[in-house]
Structures are given as C-alpha cells and as structure tokens.
PDB file of C-alpha atoms in Angstrom:
ATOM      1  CA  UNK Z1490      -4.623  -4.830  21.927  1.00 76.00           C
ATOM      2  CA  UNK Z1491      -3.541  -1.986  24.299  1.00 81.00           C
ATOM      3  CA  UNK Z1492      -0.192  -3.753  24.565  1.00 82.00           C
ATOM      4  CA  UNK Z1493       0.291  -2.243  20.846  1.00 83.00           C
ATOM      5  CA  UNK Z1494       0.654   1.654  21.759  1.00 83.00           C
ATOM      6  CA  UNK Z1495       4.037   0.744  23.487  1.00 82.00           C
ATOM      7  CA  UNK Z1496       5.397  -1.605  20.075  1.00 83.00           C
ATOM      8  CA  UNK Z1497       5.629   1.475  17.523  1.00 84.00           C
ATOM      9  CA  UNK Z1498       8.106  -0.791  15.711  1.00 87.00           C
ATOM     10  CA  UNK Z1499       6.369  -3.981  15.225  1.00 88.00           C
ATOM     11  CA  UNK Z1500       5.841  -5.506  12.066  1.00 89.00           C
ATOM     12  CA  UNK Z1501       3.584  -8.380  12.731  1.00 89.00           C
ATOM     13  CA  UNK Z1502       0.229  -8.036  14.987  1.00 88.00           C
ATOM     14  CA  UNK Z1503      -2.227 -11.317  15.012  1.00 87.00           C
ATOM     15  CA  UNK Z1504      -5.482 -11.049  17.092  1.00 85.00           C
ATOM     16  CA  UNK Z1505      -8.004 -12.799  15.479  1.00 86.00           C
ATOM     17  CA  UNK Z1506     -11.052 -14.359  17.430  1.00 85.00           C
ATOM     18  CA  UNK Z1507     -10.102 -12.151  20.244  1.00 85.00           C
ATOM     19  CA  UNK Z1508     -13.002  -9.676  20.836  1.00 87.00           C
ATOM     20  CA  UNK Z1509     -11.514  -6.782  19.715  1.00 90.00           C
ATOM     21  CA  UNK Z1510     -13.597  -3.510  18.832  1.00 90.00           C
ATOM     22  CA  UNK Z1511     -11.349  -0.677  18.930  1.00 91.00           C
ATOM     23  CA  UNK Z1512      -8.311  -0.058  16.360  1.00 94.00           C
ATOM     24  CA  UNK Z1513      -7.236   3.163  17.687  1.00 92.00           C
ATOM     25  CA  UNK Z1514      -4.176   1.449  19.450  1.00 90.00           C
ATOM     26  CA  UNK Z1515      -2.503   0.386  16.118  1.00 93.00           C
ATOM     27  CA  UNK Z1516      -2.559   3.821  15.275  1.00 90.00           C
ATOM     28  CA  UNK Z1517       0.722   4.758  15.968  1.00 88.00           C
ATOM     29  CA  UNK Z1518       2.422   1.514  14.752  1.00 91.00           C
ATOM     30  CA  UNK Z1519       4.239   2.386  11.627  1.00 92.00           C
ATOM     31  CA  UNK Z1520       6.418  -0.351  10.575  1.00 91.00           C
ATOM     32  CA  UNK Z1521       3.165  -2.945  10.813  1.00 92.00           C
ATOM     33  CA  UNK Z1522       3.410  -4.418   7.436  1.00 92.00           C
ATOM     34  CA  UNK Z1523       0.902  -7.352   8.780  1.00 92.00           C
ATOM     35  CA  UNK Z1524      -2.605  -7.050  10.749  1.00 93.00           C
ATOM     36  CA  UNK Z1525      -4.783 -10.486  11.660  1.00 92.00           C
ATOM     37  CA  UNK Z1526      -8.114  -9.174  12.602  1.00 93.00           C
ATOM     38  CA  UNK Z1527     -10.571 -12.277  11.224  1.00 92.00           C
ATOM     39  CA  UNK Z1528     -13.331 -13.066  13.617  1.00 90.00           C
ATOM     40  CA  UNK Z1529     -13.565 -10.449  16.082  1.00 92.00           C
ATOM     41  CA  UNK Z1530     -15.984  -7.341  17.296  1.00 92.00           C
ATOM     42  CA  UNK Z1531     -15.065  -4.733  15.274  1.00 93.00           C
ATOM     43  CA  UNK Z1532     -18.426  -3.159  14.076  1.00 93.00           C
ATOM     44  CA  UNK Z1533     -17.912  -0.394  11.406  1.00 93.00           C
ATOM     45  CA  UNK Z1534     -15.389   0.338   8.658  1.00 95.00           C
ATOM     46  CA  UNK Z1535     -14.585   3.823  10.174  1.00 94.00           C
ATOM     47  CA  UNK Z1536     -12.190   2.020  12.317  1.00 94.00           C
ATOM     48  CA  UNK Z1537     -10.150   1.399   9.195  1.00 95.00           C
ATOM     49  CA  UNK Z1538      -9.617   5.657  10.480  1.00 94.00           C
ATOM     50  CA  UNK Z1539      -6.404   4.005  12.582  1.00 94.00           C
ATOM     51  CA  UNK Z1540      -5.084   2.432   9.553  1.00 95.00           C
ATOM     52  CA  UNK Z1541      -4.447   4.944   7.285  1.00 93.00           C
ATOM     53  CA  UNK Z1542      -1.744   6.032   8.056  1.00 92.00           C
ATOM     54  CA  UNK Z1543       0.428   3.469   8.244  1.00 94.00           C
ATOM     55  CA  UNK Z1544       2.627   3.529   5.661  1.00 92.00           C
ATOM     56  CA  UNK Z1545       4.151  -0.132   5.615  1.00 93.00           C
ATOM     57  CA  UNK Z1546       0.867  -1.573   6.072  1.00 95.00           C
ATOM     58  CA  UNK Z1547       0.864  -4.566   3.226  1.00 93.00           C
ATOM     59  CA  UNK Z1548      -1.556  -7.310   4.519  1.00 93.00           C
ATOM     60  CA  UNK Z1549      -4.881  -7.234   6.110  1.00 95.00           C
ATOM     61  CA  UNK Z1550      -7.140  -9.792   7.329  1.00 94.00           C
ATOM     62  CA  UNK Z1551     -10.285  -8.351   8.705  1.00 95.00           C
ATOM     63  CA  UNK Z1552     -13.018 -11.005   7.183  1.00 93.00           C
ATOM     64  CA  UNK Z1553     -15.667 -12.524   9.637  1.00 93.00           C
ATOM     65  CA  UNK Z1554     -16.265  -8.885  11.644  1.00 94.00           C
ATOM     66  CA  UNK Z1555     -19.530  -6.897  11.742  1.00 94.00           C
ATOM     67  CA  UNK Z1556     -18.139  -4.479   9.635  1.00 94.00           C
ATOM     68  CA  UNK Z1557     -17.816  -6.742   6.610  1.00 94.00           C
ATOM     69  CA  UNK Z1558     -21.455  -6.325   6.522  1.00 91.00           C
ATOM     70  CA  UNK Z1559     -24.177  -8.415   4.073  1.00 92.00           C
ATOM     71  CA  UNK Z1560     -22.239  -6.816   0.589  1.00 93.00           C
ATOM     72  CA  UNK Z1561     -18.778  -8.434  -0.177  1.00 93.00           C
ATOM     73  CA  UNK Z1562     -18.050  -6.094  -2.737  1.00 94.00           C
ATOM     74  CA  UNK Z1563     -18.947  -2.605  -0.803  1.00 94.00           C
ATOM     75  CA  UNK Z1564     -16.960  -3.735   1.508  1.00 95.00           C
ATOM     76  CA  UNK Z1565     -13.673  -4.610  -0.066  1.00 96.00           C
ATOM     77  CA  UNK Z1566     -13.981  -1.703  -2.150  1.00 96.00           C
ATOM     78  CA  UNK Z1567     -14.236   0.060   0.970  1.00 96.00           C
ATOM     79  CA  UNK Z1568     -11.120  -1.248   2.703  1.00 96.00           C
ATOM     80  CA  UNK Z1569      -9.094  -0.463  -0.857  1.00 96.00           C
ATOM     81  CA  UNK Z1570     -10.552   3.055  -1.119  1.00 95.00           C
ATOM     82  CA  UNK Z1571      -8.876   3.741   2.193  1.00 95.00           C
ATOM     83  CA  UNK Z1572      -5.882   1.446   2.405  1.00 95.00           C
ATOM     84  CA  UNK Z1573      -4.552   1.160  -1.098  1.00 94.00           C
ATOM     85  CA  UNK Z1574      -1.441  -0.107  -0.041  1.00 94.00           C
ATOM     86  CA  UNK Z1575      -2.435  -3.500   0.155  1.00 95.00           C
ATOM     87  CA  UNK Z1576      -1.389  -6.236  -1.125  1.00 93.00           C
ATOM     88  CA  UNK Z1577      -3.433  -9.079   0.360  1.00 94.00           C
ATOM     89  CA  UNK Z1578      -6.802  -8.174   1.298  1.00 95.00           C
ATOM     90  CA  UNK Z1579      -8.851 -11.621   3.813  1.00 93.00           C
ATOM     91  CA  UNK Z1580      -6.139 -13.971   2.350  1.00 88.00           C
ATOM     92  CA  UNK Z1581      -6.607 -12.618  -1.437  1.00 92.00           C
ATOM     93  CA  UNK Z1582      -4.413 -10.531  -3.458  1.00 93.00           C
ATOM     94  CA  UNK Z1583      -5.422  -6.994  -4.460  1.00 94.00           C
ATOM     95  CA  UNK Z1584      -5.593  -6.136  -8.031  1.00 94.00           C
ATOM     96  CA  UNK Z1585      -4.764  -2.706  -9.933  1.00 94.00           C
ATOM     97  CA  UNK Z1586      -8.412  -3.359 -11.319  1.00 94.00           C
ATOM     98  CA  UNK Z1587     -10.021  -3.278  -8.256  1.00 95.00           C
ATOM     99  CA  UNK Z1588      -7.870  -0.001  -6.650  1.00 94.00           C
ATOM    100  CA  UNK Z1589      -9.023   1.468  -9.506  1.00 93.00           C
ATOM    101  CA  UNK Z1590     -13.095   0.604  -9.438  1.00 94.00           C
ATOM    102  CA  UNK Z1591     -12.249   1.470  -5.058  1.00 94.00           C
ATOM    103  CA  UNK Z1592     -11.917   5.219  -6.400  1.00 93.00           C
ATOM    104  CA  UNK Z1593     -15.702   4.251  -7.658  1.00 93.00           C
ATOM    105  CA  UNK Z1594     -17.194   2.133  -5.201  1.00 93.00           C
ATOM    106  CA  UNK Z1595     -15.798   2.667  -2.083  1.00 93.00           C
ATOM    107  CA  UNK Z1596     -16.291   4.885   1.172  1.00 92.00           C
ATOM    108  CA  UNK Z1597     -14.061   7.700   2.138  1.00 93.00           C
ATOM    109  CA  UNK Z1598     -13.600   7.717   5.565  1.00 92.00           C
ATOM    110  CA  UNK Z1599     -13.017  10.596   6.938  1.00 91.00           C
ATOM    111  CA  UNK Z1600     -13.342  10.414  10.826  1.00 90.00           C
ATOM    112  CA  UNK Z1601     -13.138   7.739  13.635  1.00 88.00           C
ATOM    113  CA  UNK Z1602     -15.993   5.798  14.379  1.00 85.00           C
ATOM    114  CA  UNK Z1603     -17.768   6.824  17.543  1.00 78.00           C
ATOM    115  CA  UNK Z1604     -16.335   5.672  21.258  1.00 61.00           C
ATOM    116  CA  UNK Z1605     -17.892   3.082  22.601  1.00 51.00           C
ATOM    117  CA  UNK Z1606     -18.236   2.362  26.603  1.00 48.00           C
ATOM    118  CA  UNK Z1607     -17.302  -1.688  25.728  1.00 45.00           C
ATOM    119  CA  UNK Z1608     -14.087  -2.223  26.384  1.00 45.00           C
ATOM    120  CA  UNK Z1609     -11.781  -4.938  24.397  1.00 46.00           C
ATOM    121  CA  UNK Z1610     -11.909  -7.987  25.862  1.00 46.00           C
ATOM    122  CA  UNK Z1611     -14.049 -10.406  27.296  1.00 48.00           C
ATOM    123  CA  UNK Z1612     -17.594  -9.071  26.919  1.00 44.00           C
ATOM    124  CA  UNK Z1613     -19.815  -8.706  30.282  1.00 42.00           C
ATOM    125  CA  UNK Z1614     -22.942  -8.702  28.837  1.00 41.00           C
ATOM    126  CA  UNK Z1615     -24.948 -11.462  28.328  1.00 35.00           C
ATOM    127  CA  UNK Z1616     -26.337 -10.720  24.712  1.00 39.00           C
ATOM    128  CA  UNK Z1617     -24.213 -12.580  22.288  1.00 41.00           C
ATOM    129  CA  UNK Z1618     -22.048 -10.377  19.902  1.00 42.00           C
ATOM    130  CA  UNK Z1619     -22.540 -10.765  15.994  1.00 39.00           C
ATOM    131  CA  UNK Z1620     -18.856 -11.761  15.871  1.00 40.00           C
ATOM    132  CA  UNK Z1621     -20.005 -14.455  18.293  1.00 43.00           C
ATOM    133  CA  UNK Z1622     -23.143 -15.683  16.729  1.00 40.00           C
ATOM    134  CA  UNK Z1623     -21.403 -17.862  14.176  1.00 42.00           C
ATOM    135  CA  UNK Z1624     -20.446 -21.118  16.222  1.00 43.00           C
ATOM    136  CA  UNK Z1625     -16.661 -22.224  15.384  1.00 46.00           C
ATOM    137  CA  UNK Z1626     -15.426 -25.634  16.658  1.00 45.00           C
ATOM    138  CA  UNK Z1627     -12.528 -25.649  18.622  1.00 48.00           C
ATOM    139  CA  UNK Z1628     -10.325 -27.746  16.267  1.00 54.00           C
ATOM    140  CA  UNK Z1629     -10.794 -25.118  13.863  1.00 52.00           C
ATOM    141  CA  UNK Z1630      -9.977 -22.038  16.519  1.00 53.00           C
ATOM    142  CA  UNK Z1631      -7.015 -23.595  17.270  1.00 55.00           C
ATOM    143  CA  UNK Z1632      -5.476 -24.333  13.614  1.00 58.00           C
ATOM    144  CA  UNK Z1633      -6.376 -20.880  12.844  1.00 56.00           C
ATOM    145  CA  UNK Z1634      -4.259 -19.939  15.947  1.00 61.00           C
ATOM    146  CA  UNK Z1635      -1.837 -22.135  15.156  1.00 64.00           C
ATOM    147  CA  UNK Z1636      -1.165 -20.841  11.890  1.00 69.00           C
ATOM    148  CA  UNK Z1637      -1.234 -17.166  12.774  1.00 65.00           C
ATOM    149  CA  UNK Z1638       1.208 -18.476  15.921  1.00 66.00           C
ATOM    150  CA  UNK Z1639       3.844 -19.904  13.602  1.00 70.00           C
ATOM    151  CA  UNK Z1640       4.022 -17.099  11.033  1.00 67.00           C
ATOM    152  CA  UNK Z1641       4.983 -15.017  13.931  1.00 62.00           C
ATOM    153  CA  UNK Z1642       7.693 -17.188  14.906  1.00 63.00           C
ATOM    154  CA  UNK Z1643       8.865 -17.592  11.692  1.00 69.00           C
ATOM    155  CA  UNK Z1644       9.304 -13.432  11.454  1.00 61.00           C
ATOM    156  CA  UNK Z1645      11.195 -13.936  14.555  1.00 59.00           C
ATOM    157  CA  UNK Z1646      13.467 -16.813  13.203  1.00 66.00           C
ATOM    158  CA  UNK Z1647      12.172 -19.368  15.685  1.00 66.00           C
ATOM    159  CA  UNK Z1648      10.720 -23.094  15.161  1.00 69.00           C
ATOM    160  CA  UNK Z1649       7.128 -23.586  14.577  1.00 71.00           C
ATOM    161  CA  UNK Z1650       5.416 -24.994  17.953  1.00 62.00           C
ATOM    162  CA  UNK Z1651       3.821 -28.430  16.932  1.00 66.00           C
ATOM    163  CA  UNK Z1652       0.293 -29.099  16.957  1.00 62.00           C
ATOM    164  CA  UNK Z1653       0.087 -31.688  20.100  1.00 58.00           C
ATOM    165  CA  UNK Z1654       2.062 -28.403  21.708  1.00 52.00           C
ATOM    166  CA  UNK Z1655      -0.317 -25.955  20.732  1.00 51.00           C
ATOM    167  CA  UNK Z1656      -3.199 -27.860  21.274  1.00 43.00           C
ATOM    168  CA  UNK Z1657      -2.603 -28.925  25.206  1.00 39.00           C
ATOM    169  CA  UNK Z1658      -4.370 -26.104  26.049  1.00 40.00           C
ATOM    170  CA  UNK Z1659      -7.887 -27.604  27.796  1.00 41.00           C
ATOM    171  CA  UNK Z1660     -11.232 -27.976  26.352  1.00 44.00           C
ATOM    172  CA  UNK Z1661     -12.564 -26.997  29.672  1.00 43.00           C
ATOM    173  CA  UNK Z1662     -11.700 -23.671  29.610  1.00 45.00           C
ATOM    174  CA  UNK Z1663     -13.560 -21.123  29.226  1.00 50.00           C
ATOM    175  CA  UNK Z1664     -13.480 -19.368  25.972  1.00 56.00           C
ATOM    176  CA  UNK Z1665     -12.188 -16.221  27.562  1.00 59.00           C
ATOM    177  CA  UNK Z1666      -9.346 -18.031  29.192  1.00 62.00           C
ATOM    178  CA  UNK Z1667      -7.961 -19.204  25.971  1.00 62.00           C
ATOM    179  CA  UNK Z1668      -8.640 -15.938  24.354  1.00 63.00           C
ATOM    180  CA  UNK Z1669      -6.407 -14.732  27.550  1.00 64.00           C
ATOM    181  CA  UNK Z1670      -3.872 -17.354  27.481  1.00 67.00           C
ATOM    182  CA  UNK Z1671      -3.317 -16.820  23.149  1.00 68.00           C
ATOM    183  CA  UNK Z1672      -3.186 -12.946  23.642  1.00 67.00           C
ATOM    184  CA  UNK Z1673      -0.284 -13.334  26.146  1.00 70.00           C
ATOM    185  CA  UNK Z1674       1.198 -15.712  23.975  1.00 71.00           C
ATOM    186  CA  UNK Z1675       1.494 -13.789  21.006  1.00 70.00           C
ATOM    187  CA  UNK Z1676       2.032 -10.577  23.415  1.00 70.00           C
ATOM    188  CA  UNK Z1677       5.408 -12.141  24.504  1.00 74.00           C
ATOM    189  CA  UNK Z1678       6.482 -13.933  21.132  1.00 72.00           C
ATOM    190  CA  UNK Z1679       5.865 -10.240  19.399  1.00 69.00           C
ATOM    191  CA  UNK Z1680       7.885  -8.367  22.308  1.00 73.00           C
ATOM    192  CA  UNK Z1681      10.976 -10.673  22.057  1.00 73.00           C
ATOM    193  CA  UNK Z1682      11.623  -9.283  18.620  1.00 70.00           C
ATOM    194  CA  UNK Z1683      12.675  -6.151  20.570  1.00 72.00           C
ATOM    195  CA  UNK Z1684      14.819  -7.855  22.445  1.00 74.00           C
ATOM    196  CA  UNK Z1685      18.753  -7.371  22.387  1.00 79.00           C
ATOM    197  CA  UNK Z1686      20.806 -10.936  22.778  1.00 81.00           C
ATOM    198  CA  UNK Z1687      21.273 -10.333  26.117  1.00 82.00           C
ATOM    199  CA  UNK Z1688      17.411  -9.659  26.920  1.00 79.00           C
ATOM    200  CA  UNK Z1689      16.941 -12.893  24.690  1.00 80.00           C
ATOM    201  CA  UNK Z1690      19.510 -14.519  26.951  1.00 81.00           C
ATOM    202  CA  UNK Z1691      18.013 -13.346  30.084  1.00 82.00           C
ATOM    203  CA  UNK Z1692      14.347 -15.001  28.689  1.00 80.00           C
ATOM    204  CA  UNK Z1693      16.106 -18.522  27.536  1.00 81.00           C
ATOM    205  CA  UNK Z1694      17.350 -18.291  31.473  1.00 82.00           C
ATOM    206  CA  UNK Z1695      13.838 -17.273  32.792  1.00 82.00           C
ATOM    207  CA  UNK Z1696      11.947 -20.171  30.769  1.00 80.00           C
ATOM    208  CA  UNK Z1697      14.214 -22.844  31.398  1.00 79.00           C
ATOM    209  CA  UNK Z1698      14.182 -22.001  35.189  1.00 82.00           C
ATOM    210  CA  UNK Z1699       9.863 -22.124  35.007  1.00 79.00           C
ATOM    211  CA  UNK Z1700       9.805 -25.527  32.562  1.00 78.00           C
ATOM    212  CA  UNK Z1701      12.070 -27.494  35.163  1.00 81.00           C
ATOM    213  CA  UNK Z1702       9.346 -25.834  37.842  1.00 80.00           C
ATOM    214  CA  UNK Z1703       6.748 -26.986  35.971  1.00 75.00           C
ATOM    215  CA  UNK Z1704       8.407 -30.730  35.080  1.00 78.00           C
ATOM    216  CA  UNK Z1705       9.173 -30.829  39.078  1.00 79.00           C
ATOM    217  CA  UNK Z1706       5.837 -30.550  39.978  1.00 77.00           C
ATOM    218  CA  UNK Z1707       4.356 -32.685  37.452  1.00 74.00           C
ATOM    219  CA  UNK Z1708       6.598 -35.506  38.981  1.00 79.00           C
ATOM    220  CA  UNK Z1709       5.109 -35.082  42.288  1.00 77.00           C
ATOM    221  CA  UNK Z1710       2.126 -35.083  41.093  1.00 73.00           C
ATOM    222  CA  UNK Z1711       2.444 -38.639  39.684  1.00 65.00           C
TER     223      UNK Z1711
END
C-alpha cells in the first residue's frame, strides 16, 4: 500500500485480503473516489483518521476487518460520522437517514490510531491475525479478486481478464505469494492510468516482448 504515497491522482485503489493495517499512505490521495479494503488487518476505526480528508472519496468497502467489531450498527454509524461523503458504504448505499442518526451514534475521531511495529504485508508471526481467522476458500478469493481486477480495468478502458486467465495462478502457492503476485498486479494496472500514449506504447512493446519469452520457453519445455 506504500506504492499509494507516489499516485496522489488515483481514483481507484483495491486491496482487499491483502494484510493491510496502516491507512496513513492513502492520506494524501485526493482524487480517490474508490477504496477496496474488505478482509484485511486493519484493527481500529481511528484509521478512518487518513480518510477524512479526501474530498472525492465516494465508495468504501472496509467490511470483514477487526475494526468492524461485534456491533454492525456502531460501526457504520461510525464510518458515516467521519466520512459523510459516501455513497456506498460494504457494497450498500448510504442513506440521508442514517448521516443524520451518524451525528447521534457515531465516533468522532479525532487523532490517528497508534503506530504499530507490524509492518503491511505478510505477517512474521506465527499467531494467526483476526482478519485471518475466518477460513475463505480459494474459489471465493479469487472471484472476489477477479471482480475488484476488472472494475479497475474497466476505469482504465481495458477488457476484463477472463476467469480461466485469472485463475492460472497455482493452488500451491503460498498465500503470501498470491497476495504478492495480486498487489503487483493491480500496482501496474493502477499506474498505467498515468501513463501518456507513448508510455502506454512503450508497455504494449515491453509485454509483447516478455509473452513471446514466456510462449518460447513453454515450447521447449514440451
């Protein structure tokens, strides 16, 4: 997520079920209008703190994170108190009603939450997270990708990837490699909407070059 405090002008950010804690990053991104947070480590509200002041922000998904805590309703109201510039709050639309009972129910925060020494990322230590706790098959970790994958590239005007694409990746790897591998994916498909057409150009060049590597090799393989 440290890739985000050198895209001040992206619109689009999706890390879910990545292992991210720490929001501070996003703090200086202020034409994100959309933030895909579900199912990661992110532990209290006060890292909503970052968000704030983001004026374009429109649509949040945070749901499945520690923070969302054991009470639905505190929570949302929370989130609304502090962002009430939403329009979609975990995939459901935000009402006057309830920016209204926010003013009532809902936190203030004031202050970011405390640093922690964990870095983003893979964890090292062996306790399981609470993020982690909930077991997710992999079919379902990779629609959810999926989807997330081709709303990006339909922002940039490209052609959703296909499922037997997106799912090639193998069910041997660890779950930090494919956390790795989907970060640098949607690192690369979120830069290239600051390309120019002659830095797209130059990346049509660079690809085509590695998949006729990749193709070659394959066929010696065989």
């Amino acid at each position: 997520i440290s890739i985000c405090r050198d895209l001040p002008n992206i619109e689009v950010i999706t890390f879910s079920v990545n292992g991210i804690s720490d929001l501070e990053p996003l703090n200086q991104c202020q034409n994100l209008s959309e933030l895909y947070l579900r199912k990661n480590n992110i532990a209290s509200l006060n890292e909503l703190f970052y968000l704030k002041n983001l004026p374009r922000l429109r649509v949040l998904w945070l749901s499945e994170n520690p923070c969302c805590g054991s009470d639905p309703h505190r929570y949302r109201m929370t989130v609304l108190r502090n962002l009430p510039s939403l329009q979609k709050l975990d995939n459901q639309a935000v009402t006057e009603e309830e920016l209204s009972q926010a003013l009532v129910d809902g936190e203030e925060i004031t202050a970011p939450p405390a640093r922690r020494s964990v870095e983003n990322g893979c964890p090292e230590s062996t306790e399981s997270s609470a993020a982690e706790s909930t077991t997710e098959t992999e079919s379902e970790l990779l629609n959810f990708s999926l989807e997330e994958t081709n709303k990006i590239r339909e922002e940039l005007g490209m052609k959703p990837v296909p499922r037997d694409k997106f799912s090639s990746f193998s069910p041997r790897e660890t779950d930090c490699n494919r956390k790795k591998r989907n970060n640098v994916l949607n690192a690369i498909l979120l830069l290239m909407k600051e390309l120019d057409a002659e830095g797209l150009e130059i990346i049509q060049q660079t690809v085509g070059r590695r998949l006729q590597a990749f193709r070659k090799k394959e066929l010696q393989e065989e």
